[in-house]
Structures are given as structure tokens and as C-alpha cells.
Amino acid sequence: MSAALTLYVPRDSAALAVGADAVVDALRAQAAATGTELTVVRNGSRGLLWLEVLLEVATPQGRVAYGPVSAEDVPTLWPVLLADAAGQGGSHPLRQGVTEQIPYLARQERLTFARVGVTDPLSLGDYAAHEGWAGLKAAVAQDSAAILQAVTHSGLRGRGGAAFPAGIKWRTVAQAPGSIKYVVCNADEGDSGTFADRMVMEGDPYLLIEGMAIAALAVGAEQGFIYVRSEYPQAVAVLAEAIERATQAGWIGANVAGSGKRFDLQVRMGAGSYVCGEETAMLESLEGRRGIVRAKPPLPALQGLFGQPTVINNVLTFAAVPTILARGADFYRHYGVGRSHGTLPFQLAGNIRHGGLVEKAFGLTLRELLDGFGGGTRSGRPIKAVQVGGPLGAYLSESQWDVPLDYEAYAAIGAVVGHGGIVVHDDTADLAALARYAMEFCALESCGKCTPCRIGSTRGVEVIDRLVANRANPQVHEQQVTLLRDLCDTMLGGSLCAMGGMTPYPVLSALNHYPADFGLAPAPVASETAAAN
Ligand SMILES: Cc1cc2nc3c(=O)[nH]c(=O)nc-3n(C[C@H](O)[C@H](O)[C@H](O)COP(=O)(O)O)c2cc1C
Ligand code: SF4
């Protein structure tokens, strides 16, 4: 052997989709041909998605990144990688420099994503060496009340959309009567432009397992389920392996981290319906039935899975918990603004030059994300509209991009932060068409249980069609606008869940901020807030 080389190539779906396995094959072939001792670590993705496949080489200065790398680049890269590994630097068009110093990464505040892309996701040794299990160990040393107090005091709110305080939910389950309780992770991740849950599951699965185990200790649950969408086969495979290894190692199972308490974990696959992400529809699906929304009350915290008290949280909510227990509630609480504590892994998607994962404390602005991280549109044209918070989130026009990203400030402008998904459109976007799509999406995905959503969404598509077709007929046009606003009002106030209840957000924001796309004269922006709240 002439030289030794340690390389990192992600095993994350985003990297696999653009040829990560082919890159590894080419690297191994090169190593065999040159007699090089090669170690390839299949890490998670760093979340700089425009640079995938992001190949890193271990050097005396730390890891150095190259991207986007394809298998065809490997022959020219090879001597440069060897030079880097030997500490002699290197020059190549794909060279991005020391990974941690790439501004997109260096300017983030990664708490949840601290390990993602750094470690081998399935290596228990790597996990432990990077502060893994510190939160669970701290939890085992406390009683349930102290864990609940820490999570409550941290200010952690649900990251799945509704932003409900996690500590209050956990306390409700802990205090609910009954000896059987469950912990369920909602990993349906159906929002447009979102991928943070998947990145955690594929890139740092023990983090989610640790967060769920802490929840189980806090509420007295012995069984947990992770409900993963079927479009995430890679995440399912990684989780299954991680659960097996964590159980074998005694972190979960019959004696959670030596606590004497039991917690078993299983993965369940959904079948690709957006509404199955709604927590009660998810419970129906988990119980083997069609995903139809349940009326509340009873709250799932009191009567959830199989009628038992159940903690339901999003992946990112559970994934924030180990840091809170390991470093203290005050440490976590210190990040953020107002009542939005901690960090949120924002996901930049759509027509954006530098799409990817940006974890920052609450309080930064959309403009900072779009320009500072995203670098404008991929098409090079001006940004026209940005949908924040998934398909039920409002479209934000430029006048709103300086509002701090915090739950209350966004609610005040009729928008939602949601799961942190950000989808960018350039000036070729037609907001009337996007409003129509919001209604159409609702019609397709509605579970059908309540009339405002089931019927209203179909009528919504028709009204928008009539509205657009009658641009030249002011009288009919005006009637249709009135009808559309009335319909949105009914859906907002009369729907059983947020599927029908929030579809008016994208529709009204499009109508109010982009009237010209609907054939309306620009008018002072009406406040959607009153209608949306
Ligand atoms: C139509 C619809 C889809 C939803 N999809 C998801 C989802 O994919 N993942 C998720 O965590 N929450 C989703 N939610 C929110 C859940 O109902 C629930 O609030 C959440 O799982 C609770 O976890 P959290 O408190 O940690 O956010 C959805 C809600 C609705 C109305
Ligand atoms: S709002 Fe839509 S998805 Fe929600 S319960 Fe009613 S019909 Fe079902």
C-alpha cells in the first residue's frame, strides 16, 4: 500500500439520488488500481444540497470538502485528495475548503443537527464520542417530574406545525390515568419542501431514539412507534438497524440505560397520504385503519393510540430533547426570541440557488435565509413569492420578508412557521394558479370527514377558475372574489382539522398580495390576519 486515505461520502437519500454510490464505487476502483489504503465512511448529509455529492477528505487541518462530485470526477480528484490527506493542500475546481468553514455551515447554530454529516449514522461508538446518550443518562438520573420540568422550562414547542408546548403535552400524558401509555413519533413529513425529519432519521437516528426514550421515561411509556412515510425507504432501513443496535447495546429495550425501565421501539410505514400526518389520522393508520381524522376531544394525550394516553411529537421535537437534558433547559431556552425558544432547522427548497438545511435560532428573517443562505433563485430571476410552512402556509411577498421568524410574529401577519419548509418562486410564478393548486391539493388529500373541506375545496377550484376566466367581466369577477372570500371564511371557521382550516392561508395570501395575478387592480393589502385567525 502506498498511502492511506479516509473519505466521507453521504448515505443520505439526497446524496444517493445524485450518484453517491457510484462515486464510492469509482473511489474504491481507484484505490484498488493505485494500491491505496482507503476507508470510506458513509456519513449523513451536511445539508448543503446543491453540493451533493459532497465528498470530504480527512486532512491534518480537518475535513476538506469537494462538491458536487460525480463518478466521472474521481480520476482528476484522486491525486488532489491524496495531497490533501498528506497535508499538502490541493487545487481542484470542486474544492470547497475546510468543511466547517464553508460560510453556509459556519454561520448556522446547529444543535439538533450538530452530528448530522459529521458521524457515521449507525456507529454507536461515533454517537457516544460526540455527546450521544448524554441526555438519556441525565434523564435516567432524574425522576419523571424533573424531566418534565426541564422540557417545559426549555420552552420547546412542537416542530410538526402547531407549535404546542412539548412539556405541557408530556405532563398531560404523565398525569393521565392508566398503566399503558405510548410514545409516537410523527415522521410522515408531508409538507412541500421539507426534508429535515428525513435527514435526522438517516443521518443521526440514535438522536431520535434517545429523544423518544427520554419521553418514555418522563411519561411512563414502555412502547413507542415511529410512523414514517413510505416514500422514505432509506430512513426506514436506517432506523430499523439503529433500533436493533441500540436495543442490543441496552440503550432501549428491557432495561433502558440501566434504569430498570422498559422501552421498546418499532417503525411503522404510512401509505403516502398527506392527511395521515395529522395526528389523529396517523393514529387511525397506526391502528390499521384508513387515515381519517378523529374528532377532538378526547385529546390523544388522554386517549390516543389504542385508546391509551399517548405522546405524539414530530421528529424534530424529539430530536431537540437530548440537548435540553444534556446541556440544561436554560442553555436551550437562551436561543430564539419571544416565546419561540431554541433553534429550527429551516429547509430551503424550490427555485433557490443554494437549497439545503439551515439550522438557526428563531428570530432571523426570511430575507436573511433567502439572500444570506439561499443566494437568490436558481433561475437568476427575482424572487416573487415564498411559501413558508408547507402547502397550508401563506405566500409571503417581499414586504413581509423582514418579519422575524417566530411563531407569534408570523401569526400576526396571517402566516405560519410550521415545520420550517420554505419554497421559493421566481417572478414567472402565477399566484392565481398556485391558489388554485392549494384548493386542488386539499380536494385530493381531504379525508372527507367534514363538509367545508371535502366540498369547499372542490368549489374553491371552480370559483378560482371562474374568477380567472372572467377577468374581462368586472361584475362576475367581483362576485367570484366575494364568493372566494366567503368560502375561505367557512373553511377557516368550520373545518374539523387544519387541512381544511388552513387551506385558505395560501389562497387568501395569494389573493391579497398578488391581486394582479387574479386580474384585480393592485389594492392596499387587506389584512389576512383577521380572516386567518
Ligand atoms: C393535514 C395535516 C398534516 C400534518 N402532517 C404532519 C407531519 O407530516 N408531521 C408532523 O410532525 N406533524 C404533522 N401535522 C401536525 C400533527 O397533527 C401534530 O400536530 C404533530 O405531529 C404534533 O407533534 P409536535 O407537537 O411535535 O409538532 C399535520 C397536521 C395536519 C392538519
Ligand atoms: S378538514 Fe378535511 S382533512 Fe380535516 S377532518 Fe375535515 S375533511 Fe378531513
Coordinates of C-alpha atoms and ligand atoms in Angstrom, one line a residue:
M1 CA 0.0 0.0 0.0
S2 CA 1.4 3.4 -1.0
A3 CA -0.9 5.8 1.0
A4 CA -3.9 5.9 3.4
L5 CA -7.0 7.9 2.7
T6 CA -10.1 8.4 4.8
L7 CA -13.1 9.8 2.8
Y8 CA -16.7 10.6 3.8
V9 CA -19.5 10.1 1.3
P10 CA -23.1 10.6 2.5
R11 CA -25.5 7.7 2.6
D12 CA -28.4 10.2 2.8
S13 CA -31.2 9.9 0.2
A14 CA -30.3 13.3 -1.3
A15 CA -26.8 12.2 -2.0
L16 CA -27.8 8.7 -3.2
A17 CA -30.3 10.4 -5.6
V18 CA -27.4 12.1 -7.4
G19 CA -25.0 9.2 -7.5
A20 CA -23.2 8.8 -4.2
D21 CA -22.9 5.0 -4.5
A22 CA -21.4 5.4 -8.0
V23 CA -18.9 7.9 -6.5
V24 CA -17.9 5.3 -3.8
D25 CA -17.5 2.6 -6.5
A26 CA -15.2 4.8 -8.5
L27 CA -13.2 5.7 -5.4
R28 CA -12.8 2.1 -4.5
A29 CA -11.7 1.2 -8.0
Q30 CA -9.2 4.0 -8.0
A31 CA -7.8 2.8 -4.6
A32 CA -7.5 -0.8 -5.9
A33 CA -5.7 0.4 -9.0
T34 CA -3.3 2.6 -7.1
G35 CA -2.8 0.4 -4.0
T36 CA -4.2 3.0 -1.7
E37 CA -5.5 2.0 1.8
L38 CA -8.9 3.6 1.6
T39 CA -11.5 4.0 4.3
V40 CA -14.9 5.3 3.2
V41 CA -17.3 6.5 5.9
R42 CA -20.9 6.7 4.8
N43 CA -22.0 9.8 6.8
G44 CA -25.2 11.7 6.8
S45 CA -25.6 14.8 4.6
R46 CA -24.2 18.1 5.7
G47 CA -27.4 19.6 4.2
L48 CA -25.6 21.7 1.5
L49 CA -27.8 20.1 -1.1
W50 CA -26.6 21.9 -4.2
L51 CA -23.1 20.5 -3.4
E52 CA -24.2 16.9 -3.2
V53 CA -22.5 14.5 -3.7
L54 CA -20.3 16.3 -1.1
L55 CA -17.1 14.3 -0.7
E56 CA -14.9 15.0 2.3
V57 CA -11.3 14.0 2.9
A58 CA -9.7 13.8 6.3
T59 CA -6.7 16.1 6.4
P60 CA -4.4 17.4 9.2
Q61 CA -6.4 20.7 9.0
G62 CA -9.7 18.9 9.4
R63 CA -12.1 17.7 6.8
V64 CA -11.9 19.3 3.4
A65 CA -15.0 19.2 1.1
Y66 CA -15.4 18.7 -2.6
G67 CA -18.7 19.0 -4.4
P68 CA -20.8 18.4 -6.4
V69 CA -18.8 15.3 -7.2
S70 CA -19.8 12.7 -9.8
A71 CA -18.1 9.4 -10.5
E72 CA -16.5 10.9 -13.6
D73 CA -14.7 13.5 -11.4
V74 CA -12.9 10.8 -9.4
P75 CA -9.8 10.3 -11.7
T76 CA -8.9 14.0 -11.6
L77 CA -9.8 14.3 -7.9
W78 CA -7.8 11.4 -6.8
P79 CA -4.2 13.0 -6.7
V80 CA -5.7 16.1 -5.1
L81 CA -7.3 14.0 -2.4
L82 CA -4.0 12.3 -1.7
A83 CA -2.3 15.6 -1.5
D84 CA -4.9 16.9 0.9
A85 CA -4.6 13.9 3.1
A86 CA -0.9 14.4 3.3
G87 CA -1.4 18.0 4.4
Q88 CA -0.1 19.4 1.2
G89 CA -3.3 21.2 0.2
G90 CA -4.8 20.7 -3.2
S91 CA -6.3 22.6 -6.1
H92 CA -9.4 21.5 -8.0
P93 CA -12.5 23.3 -9.3
L94 CA -14.7 21.3 -7.0
R95 CA -12.7 22.1 -3.8
Q96 CA -14.8 24.0 -1.2
G97 CA -12.2 24.2 1.5
V98 CA -12.4 23.1 5.1
T99 CA -15.9 21.9 5.5
E100 CA -16.7 23.6 8.9
Q101 CA -15.5 26.9 7.4
I102 CA -17.9 26.9 4.5
P103 CA -19.9 30.1 5.3
Y104 CA -23.3 28.3 4.8
L105 CA -22.3 25.9 7.6
A106 CA -20.2 28.2 9.7
R107 CA -23.0 30.7 10.2
Q108 CA -25.5 28.1 11.4
E109 CA -26.4 27.3 15.0
R110 CA -26.6 23.6 14.8
L111 CA -27.9 22.0 18.0
T112 CA -30.3 19.3 16.5
F113 CA -28.0 18.9 13.5
A114 CA -24.7 19.0 15.4
R115 CA -23.8 15.5 14.5
V116 CA -25.5 15.1 11.1
G117 CA -22.9 14.8 8.4
V118 CA -20.2 14.5 11.0
T119 CA -20.6 10.9 12.2
D120 CA -21.3 7.5 10.8
P121 CA -25.1 7.4 11.5
L122 CA -25.1 3.8 12.6
S123 CA -21.9 3.8 14.6
L124 CA -22.7 3.6 18.3
G125 CA -19.1 4.4 19.1
D126 CA -19.3 7.6 16.9
Y127 CA -22.5 8.6 18.6
A128 CA -21.1 8.2 22.1
A129 CA -17.9 10.0 21.1
H130 CA -20.0 13.0 20.0
E131 CA -22.1 13.6 23.2
G132 CA -24.6 10.9 22.3
W133 CA -26.7 9.4 25.1
A134 CA -25.7 12.3 27.5
G135 CA -29.3 13.4 27.6
L136 CA -30.6 10.0 28.3
K137 CA -28.1 9.4 31.0
A138 CA -29.1 12.7 32.6
A139 CA -32.8 11.7 32.4
V140 CA -32.1 8.3 34.0
A141 CA -30.5 10.1 36.9
Q142 CA -33.7 12.2 37.5
D143 CA -37.3 11.4 38.2
S144 CA -40.2 12.0 35.8
A145 CA -41.1 15.3 37.4
A146 CA -37.6 16.7 36.9
I147 CA -37.6 15.6 33.2
L148 CA -41.0 17.2 32.6
Q149 CA -39.8 20.4 34.3
A150 CA -36.7 20.6 32.1
V151 CA -38.6 20.1 28.9
T152 CA -41.3 22.6 30.0
H153 CA -38.7 25.2 31.1
S154 CA -36.7 24.9 27.9
G155 CA -39.7 26.4 26.0
L156 CA -39.6 23.6 23.4
R157 CA -42.7 23.7 21.2
G158 CA -43.8 21.1 18.7
R159 CA -41.9 21.3 15.5
G160 CA -44.5 19.5 13.4
G161 CA -46.6 22.6 12.7
A162 CA -48.9 23.6 15.6
A163 CA -46.1 24.7 18.0
F164 CA -47.8 23.3 21.1
P165 CA -45.5 23.3 24.2
A166 CA -44.0 19.8 24.4
G167 CA -43.6 19.9 28.2
I168 CA -47.4 20.5 28.7
K169 CA -48.3 17.7 26.4
W170 CA -45.9 15.3 28.2
R171 CA -47.2 16.3 31.6
T172 CA -50.8 15.6 30.4
V173 CA -49.8 12.1 29.4
A174 CA -47.7 11.5 32.5
Q175 CA -50.7 12.5 34.7
A176 CA -53.3 10.7 32.7
P177 CA -54.8 7.6 34.5
G178 CA -53.8 4.3 33.0
S179 CA -50.9 1.9 33.2
I180 CA -50.4 1.6 29.4
K181 CA -49.0 4.7 27.6
Y182 CA -47.4 5.2 24.3
V183 CA -44.8 7.5 22.7
V184 CA -45.4 8.0 18.9
C185 CA -43.1 9.9 16.6
N186 CA -44.8 11.6 13.6
A187 CA -42.3 11.2 10.8
D188 CA -44.9 11.5 8.0
E189 CA -43.2 14.7 6.8
G190 CA -45.6 15.5 4.0
D191 CA -45.0 19.3 3.8
S192 CA -43.8 20.6 0.5
G193 CA -40.1 21.4 0.5
T194 CA -39.3 19.7 3.8
F195 CA -36.7 17.1 4.5
A196 CA -35.3 17.8 8.0
D197 CA -37.0 14.8 9.6
R198 CA -35.6 12.5 6.9
M199 CA -32.1 13.9 7.4
V200 CA -32.3 13.2 11.1
M201 CA -33.6 9.7 10.7
E202 CA -31.0 8.9 8.0
G203 CA -28.1 10.9 9.4
D204 CA -28.4 10.7 13.2
P205 CA -31.0 8.0 14.0
Y206 CA -29.8 7.5 17.6
L207 CA -30.7 11.1 18.4
L208 CA -34.4 10.4 17.7
I209 CA -34.2 7.1 19.6
E210 CA -32.7 9.0 22.6
G211 CA -35.3 11.7 22.5
M212 CA -38.1 9.2 22.4
A213 CA -36.6 7.1 25.2
I214 CA -36.4 10.3 27.4
A215 CA -40.1 10.9 26.6
A216 CA -40.9 7.4 27.6
L217 CA -39.1 7.8 31.0
A218 CA -40.9 11.1 31.5
V219 CA -44.5 9.8 30.9
G220 CA -44.1 6.1 31.9
A221 CA -44.4 4.5 28.5
E222 CA -43.0 1.1 27.6
Q223 CA -43.7 1.1 23.9
G224 CA -43.0 3.6 21.1
F225 CA -43.7 3.8 17.4
I226 CA -42.1 5.8 14.6
Y227 CA -44.6 6.5 11.8
V228 CA -42.5 7.0 8.7
R229 CA -43.9 7.8 5.2
S230 CA -43.4 5.0 2.7
E231 CA -41.5 7.4 0.4
Y232 CA -38.6 7.2 2.9
P233 CA -37.3 3.6 2.5
Q234 CA -33.8 4.6 3.3
A235 CA -34.9 6.2 6.6
V236 CA -36.9 3.1 7.5
A237 CA -33.9 0.9 6.9
V238 CA -31.5 3.0 8.9
L239 CA -34.0 3.3 11.8
A240 CA -34.6 -0.4 11.9
E241 CA -30.9 -1.1 12.1
A242 CA -30.3 1.6 14.6
I243 CA -33.2 0.4 16.8
E244 CA -31.7 -3.1 16.7
R245 CA -28.2 -1.9 17.6
A246 CA -29.5 0.4 20.4
T247 CA -31.5 -2.4 21.8
Q248 CA -28.6 -4.8 21.8
A249 CA -26.4 -2.2 23.5
G250 CA -29.0 -1.7 26.2
W251 CA -29.9 1.9 25.4
I252 CA -33.5 0.9 24.9
G253 CA -35.3 -2.4 25.4
A254 CA -35.8 -4.2 28.7
N255 CA -33.6 -2.0 30.8
V256 CA -33.3 1.5 29.3
A257 CA -29.7 2.7 30.0
G258 CA -29.7 0.7 33.3
S259 CA -32.8 2.5 34.6
G260 CA -34.7 -0.8 35.2
K261 CA -37.4 0.6 32.9
R262 CA -38.6 -0.9 29.7
F263 CA -39.0 0.9 26.3
D264 CA -39.4 -0.9 23.0
L265 CA -39.5 0.9 19.7
Q266 CA -40.9 -0.1 16.3
V267 CA -41.1 1.5 12.9
R268 CA -44.4 1.6 11.0
M269 CA -44.8 2.7 7.4
G270 CA -47.5 5.0 6.2
A271 CA -49.0 4.7 2.8
G272 CA -48.4 8.2 1.3
S273 CA -51.4 10.3 2.3
Y274 CA -50.8 13.9 3.4
V275 CA -53.6 13.8 5.9
C276 CA -52.1 10.8 7.7
G277 CA -49.6 13.3 9.1
E278 CA -52.5 14.8 11.1
E279 CA -52.0 13.2 14.5
T280 CA -55.4 11.5 14.9
A281 CA -55.5 10.3 11.3
M282 CA -52.0 8.9 11.9
L283 CA -53.3 7.0 15.0
E284 CA -56.1 5.5 12.8
S285 CA -53.5 4.5 10.3
L286 CA -51.2 3.0 13.0
E287 CA -54.1 1.0 14.3
G288 CA -54.6 -0.4 10.8
R289 CA -57.5 1.6 9.6
R290 CA -57.9 4.2 6.8
G291 CA -56.4 7.6 7.8
I292 CA -59.5 9.6 8.8
V293 CA -59.3 12.5 11.3
R294 CA -60.8 11.8 14.7
A295 CA -62.8 14.5 16.4
K296 CA -61.2 16.1 19.5
P297 CA -61.8 15.8 22.4
P298 CA -60.6 13.3 23.5
L299 CA -57.1 14.6 23.1
P300 CA -54.6 11.9 22.1
A301 CA -52.7 12.8 25.3
L302 CA -55.6 11.3 27.2
Q303 CA -57.0 8.8 24.7
G304 CA -54.6 8.2 21.8
L305 CA -53.2 5.0 20.3
F306 CA -55.4 2.1 21.1
G307 CA -57.3 4.4 23.4
Q308 CA -54.4 4.9 25.7
P309 CA -52.6 8.2 26.8
T310 CA -50.1 9.0 24.0
V311 CA -47.3 11.4 23.5
I312 CA -47.2 12.4 19.8
N313 CA -44.4 14.6 18.6
N314 CA -42.6 15.4 15.4
V315 CA -39.1 14.0 14.7
L316 CA -37.5 17.4 15.3
T317 CA -39.3 17.9 18.6
F318 CA -38.0 14.6 20.0
A319 CA -34.6 15.3 18.4
A320 CA -34.3 18.6 20.4
V321 CA -34.8 16.9 23.7
P322 CA -31.4 15.2 24.3
T323 CA -29.7 18.6 24.1
I324 CA -32.1 20.0 26.6
L325 CA -31.4 17.2 29.1
A326 CA -27.7 17.1 28.5
R327 CA -27.0 20.9 28.5
G328 CA -29.8 22.1 30.6
A329 CA -33.1 23.8 29.9
D330 CA -31.6 27.3 30.2
F331 CA -29.0 26.6 27.6
Y332 CA -31.7 25.7 25.0
R333 CA -34.1 28.4 26.2
H334 CA -31.5 31.1 25.6
Y335 CA -31.7 30.6 21.8
G336 CA -34.6 32.3 20.0
V337 CA -36.9 35.3 20.6
G338 CA -40.1 35.9 22.4
R339 CA -42.0 32.7 23.1
S340 CA -40.1 30.9 20.3
H341 CA -37.2 29.2 22.1
G342 CA -34.4 27.2 20.6
T343 CA -33.5 26.6 17.0
L344 CA -35.4 25.5 14.0
P345 CA -33.8 23.5 11.1
F346 CA -35.2 25.6 8.2
Q347 CA -35.4 23.9 4.8
L348 CA -34.7 25.9 1.7
A349 CA -36.3 24.5 -1.4
G350 CA -38.0 25.3 -4.7
N351 CA -36.4 27.8 -7.0
I352 CA -33.3 28.6 -4.9
R353 CA -29.7 28.6 -5.8
H354 CA -28.4 27.1 -2.5
G355 CA -31.1 24.8 -1.3
G356 CA -30.5 22.9 1.9
L357 CA -30.7 22.7 5.6
V358 CA -30.1 25.8 7.7
E359 CA -30.5 25.5 11.5
K360 CA -30.7 28.8 13.2
A361 CA -32.3 30.2 16.3
F362 CA -35.8 31.7 15.9
G363 CA -35.7 35.4 15.1
L364 CA -33.8 35.6 11.9
T365 CA -35.7 36.9 8.9
L366 CA -36.8 35.2 5.7
R367 CA -34.7 37.7 3.8
E368 CA -31.6 36.6 5.7
L369 CA -32.4 33.0 4.7
L370 CA -33.3 33.7 1.1
D371 CA -30.3 36.0 0.3
G372 CA -27.7 35.2 3.0
F373 CA -28.0 31.5 2.7
G374 CA -30.1 30.7 -0.4
G375 CA -28.2 33.1 -2.7
G376 CA -31.4 34.1 -4.6
T377 CA -33.2 32.0 -7.2
R378 CA -31.6 29.2 -9.2
S379 CA -33.1 30.7 -12.3
G380 CA -31.4 34.0 -11.6
R381 CA -34.7 35.9 -11.8
P382 CA -36.1 37.9 -8.9
I383 CA -38.0 36.1 -6.1
K384 CA -41.7 36.8 -6.3
A385 CA -43.4 34.7 -3.6
V386 CA -42.2 32.4 -0.8
Q387 CA -44.4 29.8 0.8
V388 CA -43.4 29.2 4.4
G389 CA -44.7 26.3 6.5
G390 CA -45.8 23.7 3.9
P391 CA -48.8 23.5 1.5
L392 CA -51.1 25.1 4.0
G393 CA -48.8 28.0 4.7
A394 CA -49.2 31.5 3.4
Y395 CA -47.3 33.0 0.4
L396 CA -45.1 35.8 1.7
S397 CA -44.5 38.8 -0.5
E398 CA -41.3 40.9 -0.3
S399 CA -42.9 43.4 2.1
Q400 CA -43.0 40.6 4.7
W401 CA -39.6 39.2 4.4
D402 CA -38.2 41.2 7.3
V403 CA -40.6 39.9 9.9
P404 CA -38.7 37.8 12.4
L405 CA -39.3 34.1 12.0
D406 CA -41.0 33.4 15.3
Y407 CA -44.4 31.8 15.8
E408 CA -46.2 34.8 17.2
A409 CA -44.8 37.4 14.7
Y410 CA -45.8 35.1 11.8
A411 CA -49.3 34.5 13.2
A412 CA -49.7 38.3 13.4
I413 CA -49.3 38.6 9.6
G414 CA -51.6 35.6 8.9
A415 CA -48.6 33.3 8.2
V416 CA -47.2 30.2 9.9
V417 CA -43.6 29.0 10.5
G418 CA -44.8 25.4 10.7
H419 CA -42.2 22.8 10.1
G420 CA -39.7 25.3 8.7
G421 CA -40.2 24.4 5.0
I422 CA -39.5 27.3 2.6
V423 CA -40.4 27.1 -1.0
V424 CA -39.3 29.8 -3.3
H425 CA -40.9 31.0 -6.6
D426 CA -39.4 33.5 -9.1
D427 CA -41.3 36.2 -11.0
T428 CA -42.7 33.8 -13.5
A429 CA -45.0 32.3 -10.9
D430 CA -48.7 32.8 -11.3
L431 CA -50.2 33.1 -7.8
A432 CA -53.7 32.5 -9.1
A433 CA -52.6 29.2 -10.4
L434 CA -50.9 28.4 -7.0
A435 CA -54.0 29.4 -5.1
R436 CA -56.0 27.1 -7.3
Y437 CA -53.4 24.4 -6.6
A438 CA -53.9 24.9 -2.9
M439 CA -57.6 24.2 -3.2
E440 CA -57.0 21.2 -5.6
F441 CA -54.4 19.7 -3.2
C442 CA -57.0 20.0 -0.4
A443 CA -59.6 18.3 -2.5
L444 CA -57.2 15.5 -3.3
E445 CA -55.9 15.0 0.2
S446 CA -59.1 15.7 2.2
C447 CA -60.1 12.8 4.4
G448 CA -63.7 13.6 3.6
K449 CA -65.0 13.7 7.2
C450 CA -66.2 17.3 7.2
T451 CA -68.1 19.3 4.6
P452 CA -66.2 22.6 4.5
C453 CA -63.1 20.8 3.5
R454 CA -64.5 18.0 1.4
I455 CA -66.9 20.1 -0.7
G456 CA -65.4 23.5 -0.1
S457 CA -62.1 22.7 -1.7
T458 CA -63.7 21.4 -4.9
R459 CA -65.9 24.5 -5.0
G460 CA -62.8 26.6 -4.4
V461 CA -61.1 25.2 -7.5
E462 CA -64.3 26.1 -9.5
V463 CA -64.5 29.6 -8.1
I464 CA -60.9 30.4 -8.9
D465 CA -61.4 29.1 -12.4
R466 CA -64.4 31.3 -12.9
L467 CA -62.7 34.3 -11.3
V468 CA -59.7 33.9 -13.7
A469 CA -61.9 33.3 -16.7
N470 CA -63.9 36.4 -16.1
R471 CA -61.1 38.9 -15.8
A472 CA -62.8 41.0 -18.5
N473 CA -66.2 40.9 -16.9
P474 CA -65.9 43.1 -13.8
Q475 CA -69.4 42.2 -12.4
V476 CA -68.9 38.4 -12.5
H477 CA -65.3 38.8 -11.4
E478 CA -66.2 40.8 -8.3
Q479 CA -68.9 38.3 -7.4
Q480 CA -66.4 35.5 -7.6
V481 CA -63.9 37.3 -5.4
T482 CA -66.6 37.8 -2.8
L483 CA -67.6 34.1 -3.1
L484 CA -64.0 33.0 -2.7
R485 CA -63.5 35.1 0.4
D486 CA -66.8 33.7 1.9
L487 CA -65.8 30.2 1.1
C488 CA -62.4 30.7 2.8
D489 CA -64.2 32.1 5.8
T490 CA -66.3 29.0 6.0
M491 CA -63.3 26.7 5.6
L492 CA -61.3 28.6 8.2
G493 CA -64.1 28.5 10.8
G494 CA -65.9 25.3 10.0
S495 CA -63.3 22.6 9.3
L496 CA -62.6 19.8 11.7
C497 CA -58.8 20.0 11.3
A498 CA -56.1 22.2 9.9
M499 CA -56.2 20.6 6.4
G500 CA -59.4 22.4 5.5
G501 CA -58.9 25.0 8.2
M502 CA -55.6 26.3 6.8
T503 CA -56.0 25.8 3.0
P504 CA -57.3 29.4 2.9
Y505 CA -53.9 30.7 4.1
P506 CA -52.2 30.2 0.7
V507 CA -55.3 31.2 -1.1
L508 CA -56.0 34.5 0.7
S509 CA -52.4 35.5 0.9
A510 CA -52.1 35.0 -2.9
L511 CA -55.3 37.0 -3.5
N512 CA -54.3 39.8 -1.1
H513 CA -50.6 40.2 -2.1
Y514 CA -50.8 39.4 -5.8
P515 CA -54.1 40.8 -7.0
A516 CA -52.8 41.4 -10.5
D517 CA -52.5 37.6 -11.0
F518 CA -56.2 37.3 -10.4
G519 CA -57.0 40.2 -12.8
L520 CA -57.5 42.6 -9.9
A521 CA -56.2 46.1 -9.7
P522 CA -53.4 46.4 -7.1
A523 CA -55.1 47.5 -3.9
P524 CA -53.9 48.2 -0.4
V525 CA -53.1 44.8 1.1
A526 CA -56.1 43.7 3.1
S527 CA -55.1 42.1 6.4
E528 CA -55.5 38.4 6.2
T529 CA -54.9 38.2 9.8
A530 CA -58.5 38.7 10.9
A531 CA -59.6 36.1 8.4
A532 CA -56.9 33.7 9.1
N533 CA -57.1 33.6 12.8
Ligands
LIG1 C1 -53.1 17.8 7.3 C2 -52.0 17.8 8.4 C3 -50.8 17.1 8.1 C4 -49.8 17.1 9.1 N1 -48.6 16.5 8.8 C5 -47.7 16.4 9.8 C6 -46.5 15.7 9.5 O1 -46.2 15.2 8.4 N2 -45.6 15.6 10.5 C7 -45.8 16.2 11.8 O2 -45.0 16.0 12.7 N3 -47.0 16.8 12.0 C8 -47.9 16.9 11.1 N4 -49.1 17.5 11.4 C9 -49.3 18.1 12.7 C10 -49.8 16.9 13.7 O3 -51.2 16.9 13.6 C11 -49.4 17.2 15.1 O4 -49.7 18.5 15.5 C12 -47.9 16.9 15.4 O5 -47.5 15.7 14.9 C13 -47.6 17.0 16.9 O6 -46.2 17.0 17.1 P1 -45.4 18.3 17.6 O7 -46.2 18.8 18.8 O8 -44.1 17.8 17.9 O9 -45.4 19.2 16.4 C14 -50.1 17.7 10.4 C15 -51.3 18.3 10.6 C16 -52.3 18.3 9.6 C17 -53.6 19.0 9.9
SF4_2 S1 -60.7 19.4 7.5 FE1 -60.5 17.9 5.8 S2 -58.9 16.5 6.4 FE2 -59.6 17.6 8.2 S3 -61.3 16.3 9.1 FE3 -62.3 17.8 7.7 S4 -62.4 16.6 5.8 FE4 -60.9 15.6 7.0

